[in-house]
Every structure is written in structure tokens, then in C-alpha cells.
Amino acid sequence: MEAASNEDRPPLTKPKIIKKRTKKLIQHQSDPYVKIKHHWQKPKGIDNRVHRRFEGQILMPNTGYRSNKETEHMPPSGFQKFLVHSIKELEVLLVCNKSYCTEIAHSVSPKNHRTTVERAAQLAIRVSKPNARLCSKKK
């Protein structure tokens, strides 16, 4: 019987990830005007109806929309991410490889990226993006 690959292993505990608000917050009056961008900016005017929280207006962000602290930056796989710059840093995850996965830093060269992925497979550590920076670009 073959051993399960690192990608098949489930996390030790996988809490349900609940996003309280998935809809983006938009700036007041950004829909009728092209010159006003859709990204959020807090209305500062004392007479502004959004600032005064009138009924039926655009909602302002508040702490009630905050996600659960345990699952806030957790990817759908259920593993917490741990940024790795070298092969030596992989050994930190030997103890907790069932709750953490590695993410190899952007500054790592493709050659070192490949060796880091191979070493992670030997240590049974999950890598979040194992094929990143490995494909050759053809022009």
C-alpha cells in the first residue's frame, strides 16, 4: 500500500471558515460617477448620510464584520501558512506539519525552490504552491 502524498493529507483540525461579509464595501456615490473610484474611503462630512448611518444607505465597515481570529488568514485547505526562505527553515515544521504548510518565499531562486520542494516531500511537509517559478517561459 502506498503512503499518502502530502497533498492528500488533511489538517489535524479543520475549523469551518466563516466570512461574515464577502461583498466589497464601495465608496459613497461611486456608482453614478466614473471619477470616484469604487474602493472604500470613509465619508468625512458632518452632513453625509452614510457617515451618519442613515437607513438604506451604503454600509460602513465595523468590527462586527471581522472574521474569526483563528481562521482569518487560513486558506481553504485548513493549514496555516509558514513562509520559508531556505531549506533549514523547513525543519522547524517537523513537529507541527499537520497544522502548518509551507509557502516558499518569492525571493527564492527556481533552483533552490525545486530542492526545497523535494526536501519538504521527504519530511512530509505540505507545500502550498509547489510548482511556482518552475515552468520555463517561452517567447
PDB file of C-alpha atoms in Angstrom:
ATOM      1  CA  MET A   1       0.000   0.000   0.000  1.00  0.00           C
ATOM      2  CA  GLU A   2       1.366   3.390  -1.000  1.00  0.00           C
ATOM      3  CA  ALA A   3       1.817   6.190   1.516  1.00  0.00           C
ATOM      4  CA  ALA A   4      -0.476   9.166   1.093  1.00  0.00           C
ATOM      5  CA  SER A   5       1.092  12.152  -0.633  1.00  0.00           C
ATOM      6  CA  ASN A   6       1.445  15.467   1.158  1.00  0.00           C
ATOM      7  CA  GLU A   7      -1.418  16.977  -0.842  1.00  0.00           C
ATOM      8  CA  ASP A   8      -3.865  14.253   0.251  1.00  0.00           C
ATOM      9  CA  ARG A   9      -3.292  14.612   3.980  1.00  0.00           C
ATOM     10  CA  PRO A  10      -5.988  16.527   5.827  1.00  0.00           C
ATOM     11  CA  PRO A  11      -5.043  19.030   8.544  1.00  0.00           C
ATOM     12  CA  LEU A  12      -5.132  17.996  12.185  1.00  0.00           C
ATOM     13  CA  THR A  13      -8.142  20.211  12.865  1.00  0.00           C
ATOM     14  CA  LYS A  14     -10.082  21.978  10.151  1.00  0.00           C
ATOM     15  CA  PRO A  15     -12.382  24.617  11.608  1.00  0.00           C
ATOM     16  CA  LYS A  16     -15.169  25.906   9.413  1.00  0.00           C
ATOM     17  CA  ILE A  17     -14.082  29.158   7.762  1.00  0.00           C
ATOM     18  CA  ILE A  18     -16.867  31.720   8.036  1.00  0.00           C
ATOM     19  CA  LYS A  19     -16.611  35.021   6.187  1.00  0.00           C
ATOM     20  CA  LYS A  20     -19.095  37.427   7.741  1.00  0.00           C
ATOM     21  CA  ARG A  21     -19.071  39.699   4.714  1.00  0.00           C
ATOM     22  CA  THR A  22     -17.866  38.696   1.257  1.00  0.00           C
ATOM     23  CA  LYS A  23     -19.345  41.670  -0.563  1.00  0.00           C
ATOM     24  CA  LYS A  24     -16.903  44.539  -1.158  1.00  0.00           C
ATOM     25  CA  LEU A  25     -17.537  47.881   0.525  1.00  0.00           C
ATOM     26  CA  ILE A  26     -17.781  50.702  -2.005  1.00  0.00           C
ATOM     27  CA  GLN A  27     -17.311  54.440  -1.643  1.00  0.00           C
ATOM     28  CA  HIS A  28     -20.390  56.643  -1.301  1.00  0.00           C
ATOM     29  CA  GLN A  29     -21.659  57.882  -4.715  1.00  0.00           C
ATOM     30  CA  SER A  30     -19.033  55.911  -6.639  1.00  0.00           C
ATOM     31  CA  ASP A  31     -21.679  54.181  -8.774  1.00  0.00           C
ATOM     32  CA  PRO A  32     -23.010  57.234 -10.699  1.00  0.00           C
ATOM     33  CA  TYR A  33     -19.597  58.900 -11.148  1.00  0.00           C
ATOM     34  CA  VAL A  34     -16.656  57.433 -13.059  1.00  0.00           C
ATOM     35  CA  LYS A  35     -14.212  59.864 -11.428  1.00  0.00           C
ATOM     36  CA  ILE A  36     -14.951  58.426  -7.960  1.00  0.00           C
ATOM     37  CA  LYS A  37     -13.243  55.056  -7.562  1.00  0.00           C
ATOM     38  CA  HIS A  38     -15.090  52.024  -6.173  1.00  0.00           C
ATOM     39  CA  HIS A  39     -12.593  51.329  -3.380  1.00  0.00           C
ATOM     40  CA  TRP A  40     -13.585  52.241   0.158  1.00  0.00           C
ATOM     41  CA  GLN A  41     -12.913  55.677   1.615  1.00  0.00           C
ATOM     42  CA  LYS A  42     -14.616  56.784   4.795  1.00  0.00           C
ATOM     43  CA  PRO A  43     -17.010  59.718   4.345  1.00  0.00           C
ATOM     44  CA  LYS A  44     -15.790  62.622   6.490  1.00  0.00           C
ATOM     45  CA  GLY A  45     -18.573  65.179   6.040  1.00  0.00           C
ATOM     46  CA  ILE A  46     -20.693  66.034   9.084  1.00  0.00           C
ATOM     47  CA  ASP A  47     -23.890  66.038   6.993  1.00  0.00           C
ATOM     48  CA  ASN A  48     -23.077  62.915   4.978  1.00  0.00           C
ATOM     49  CA  ARG A  49     -25.878  60.364   5.259  1.00  0.00           C
ATOM     50  CA  VAL A  50     -23.502  57.375   5.085  1.00  0.00           C
ATOM     51  CA  HIS A  51     -21.341  58.876   7.849  1.00  0.00           C
ATOM     52  CA  ARG A  52     -24.481  59.414   9.953  1.00  0.00           C
ATOM     53  CA  ARG A  53     -25.577  55.807   9.234  1.00  0.00           C
ATOM     54  CA  PHE A  54     -28.996  56.553   7.810  1.00  0.00           C
ATOM     55  CA  GLU A  55     -31.195  53.598   6.946  1.00  0.00           C
ATOM     56  CA  GLY A  56     -30.932  52.294   3.379  1.00  0.00           C
ATOM     57  CA  GLN A  57     -27.518  53.858   2.698  1.00  0.00           C
ATOM     58  CA  ILE A  58     -24.171  52.216   1.944  1.00  0.00           C
ATOM     59  CA  LEU A  59     -22.868  50.347   4.976  1.00  0.00           C
ATOM     60  CA  MET A  60     -19.643  51.384   6.671  1.00  0.00           C
ATOM     61  CA  PRO A  61     -17.099  48.801   7.829  1.00  0.00           C
ATOM     62  CA  ASN A  62     -17.062  47.979  11.523  1.00  0.00           C
ATOM     63  CA  THR A  63     -15.659  45.326  13.827  1.00  0.00           C
ATOM     64  CA  GLY A  64     -18.812  43.241  13.527  1.00  0.00           C
ATOM     65  CA  TYR A  65     -17.730  42.170  10.027  1.00  0.00           C
ATOM     66  CA  ARG A  66     -14.386  40.851  11.298  1.00  0.00           C
ATOM     67  CA  SER A  67     -13.649  37.187  10.626  1.00  0.00           C
ATOM     68  CA  ASN A  68     -12.810  34.714  13.358  1.00  0.00           C
ATOM     69  CA  LYS A  69      -9.222  35.294  14.545  1.00  0.00           C
ATOM     70  CA  GLU A  70      -8.383  31.582  14.301  1.00  0.00           C
ATOM     71  CA  THR A  71      -9.449  31.312  10.657  1.00  0.00           C
ATOM     72  CA  GLU A  72      -8.812  34.881   9.462  1.00  0.00           C
ATOM     73  CA  HIS A  73      -5.834  34.209   7.157  1.00  0.00           C
ATOM     74  CA  MET A  74      -6.408  30.467   6.767  1.00  0.00           C
ATOM     75  CA  PRO A  75      -6.597  29.145   3.193  1.00  0.00           C
ATOM     76  CA  PRO A  76      -9.417  26.725   2.266  1.00  0.00           C
ATOM     77  CA  SER A  77      -7.100  23.726   2.767  1.00  0.00           C
ATOM     78  CA  GLY A  78      -7.224  24.309   6.542  1.00  0.00           C
ATOM     79  CA  PHE A  79      -3.443  24.608   7.012  1.00  0.00           C
ATOM     80  CA  GLN A  80      -1.844  27.777   8.394  1.00  0.00           C
ATOM     81  CA  LYS A  81       0.861  29.209   6.114  1.00  0.00           C
ATOM     82  CA  PHE A  82       4.522  29.427   7.158  1.00  0.00           C
ATOM     83  CA  LEU A  83       6.916  31.421   4.960  1.00  0.00           C
ATOM     84  CA  VAL A  84      10.180  29.613   4.184  1.00  0.00           C
ATOM     85  CA  HIS A  85      13.323  31.224   2.741  1.00  0.00           C
ATOM     86  CA  SER A  86      15.769  28.296   2.996  1.00  0.00           C
ATOM     87  CA  ILE A  87      15.841  24.521   3.435  1.00  0.00           C
ATOM     88  CA  LYS A  88      16.975  24.886   7.054  1.00  0.00           C
ATOM     89  CA  GLU A  89      13.730  26.662   7.936  1.00  0.00           C
ATOM     90  CA  LEU A  90      11.757  23.559   6.889  1.00  0.00           C
ATOM     91  CA  GLU A  91      12.990  21.647   9.930  1.00  0.00           C
ATOM     92  CA  VAL A  92      11.012  23.983  12.203  1.00  0.00           C
ATOM     93  CA  LEU A  93       7.823  22.426  10.806  1.00  0.00           C
ATOM     94  CA  LEU A  94       8.742  18.814  11.584  1.00  0.00           C
ATOM     95  CA  VAL A  95       6.788  18.906  14.844  1.00  0.00           C
ATOM     96  CA  CYS A  96       3.702  20.704  13.540  1.00  0.00           C
ATOM     97  CA  ASN A  97       3.423  19.557   9.915  1.00  0.00           C
ATOM     98  CA  LYS A  98      -0.219  18.554  10.434  1.00  0.00           C
ATOM     99  CA  SER A  99      -1.390  22.093  11.137  1.00  0.00           C
ATOM    100  CA  TYR A 100       1.064  24.201   9.066  1.00  0.00           C
ATOM    101  CA  CYS A 101       2.024  24.174   5.404  1.00  0.00           C
ATOM    102  CA  THR A 102       4.956  25.976   3.846  1.00  0.00           C
ATOM    103  CA  GLU A 103       4.880  28.782   1.379  1.00  0.00           C
ATOM    104  CA  ILE A 104       8.220  29.313  -0.319  1.00  0.00           C
ATOM    105  CA  ALA A 105       9.280  32.964  -0.428  1.00  0.00           C
ATOM    106  CA  HIS A 106       9.250  34.872  -3.703  1.00  0.00           C
ATOM    107  CA  SER A 107      12.939  35.727  -3.374  1.00  0.00           C
ATOM    108  CA  VAL A 108      13.991  32.048  -3.586  1.00  0.00           C
ATOM    109  CA  SER A 109      15.524  31.093  -6.944  1.00  0.00           C
ATOM    110  CA  PRO A 110      13.858  28.396  -9.093  1.00  0.00           C
ATOM    111  CA  LYS A 111      16.755  26.002  -8.465  1.00  0.00           C
ATOM    112  CA  ASN A 112      16.510  26.366  -4.680  1.00  0.00           C
ATOM    113  CA  HIS A 113      12.719  26.275  -4.942  1.00  0.00           C
ATOM    114  CA  ARG A 114      12.918  22.833  -6.536  1.00  0.00           C
ATOM    115  CA  THR A 115      15.274  21.480  -3.857  1.00  0.00           C
ATOM    116  CA  THR A 116      13.089  22.945  -1.105  1.00  0.00           C
ATOM    117  CA  VAL A 117      10.016  21.189  -2.532  1.00  0.00           C
ATOM    118  CA  GLU A 118      11.911  17.882  -2.705  1.00  0.00           C
ATOM    119  CA  ARG A 119      13.128  18.236   0.891  1.00  0.00           C
ATOM    120  CA  ALA A 120       9.603  19.090   2.048  1.00  0.00           C
ATOM    121  CA  ALA A 121       8.345  15.889   0.412  1.00  0.00           C
ATOM    122  CA  GLN A 122      10.974  13.884   2.314  1.00  0.00           C
ATOM    123  CA  LEU A 123       9.934  15.494   5.606  1.00  0.00           C
ATOM    124  CA  ALA A 124       6.202  15.009   4.821  1.00  0.00           C
ATOM    125  CA  ILE A 125       5.544  18.761   4.886  1.00  0.00           C
ATOM    126  CA  ARG A 126       2.871  20.195   2.635  1.00  0.00           C
ATOM    127  CA  VAL A 127       3.885  22.993   0.221  1.00  0.00           C
ATOM    128  CA  SER A 128       1.131  25.413  -0.750  1.00  0.00           C
ATOM    129  CA  LYS A 129       2.400  26.193  -4.293  1.00  0.00           C
ATOM    130  CA  PRO A 130       4.959  23.519  -5.248  1.00  0.00           C
ATOM    131  CA  ASN A 131       5.028  24.324  -8.987  1.00  0.00           C
ATOM    132  CA  ALA A 132       5.503  28.097  -8.678  1.00  0.00           C
ATOM    133  CA  ARG A 133       8.529  29.516 -10.553  1.00  0.00           C
ATOM    134  CA  LEU A 134       9.342  26.092 -12.033  1.00  0.00           C
ATOM    135  CA  CYS A 135       7.841  26.390 -15.510  1.00  0.00           C
ATOM    136  CA  SER A 136      10.079  27.827 -18.225  1.00  0.00           C
ATOM    137  CA  LYS A 137       8.831  30.858 -20.133  1.00  0.00           C
ATOM    138  CA  LYS A 138       8.833  30.598 -23.923  1.00  0.00           C
ATOM    139  CA  LYS A 139       8.760  33.733 -26.038  1.00  0.00           C
TER     140      LYS A 139
END
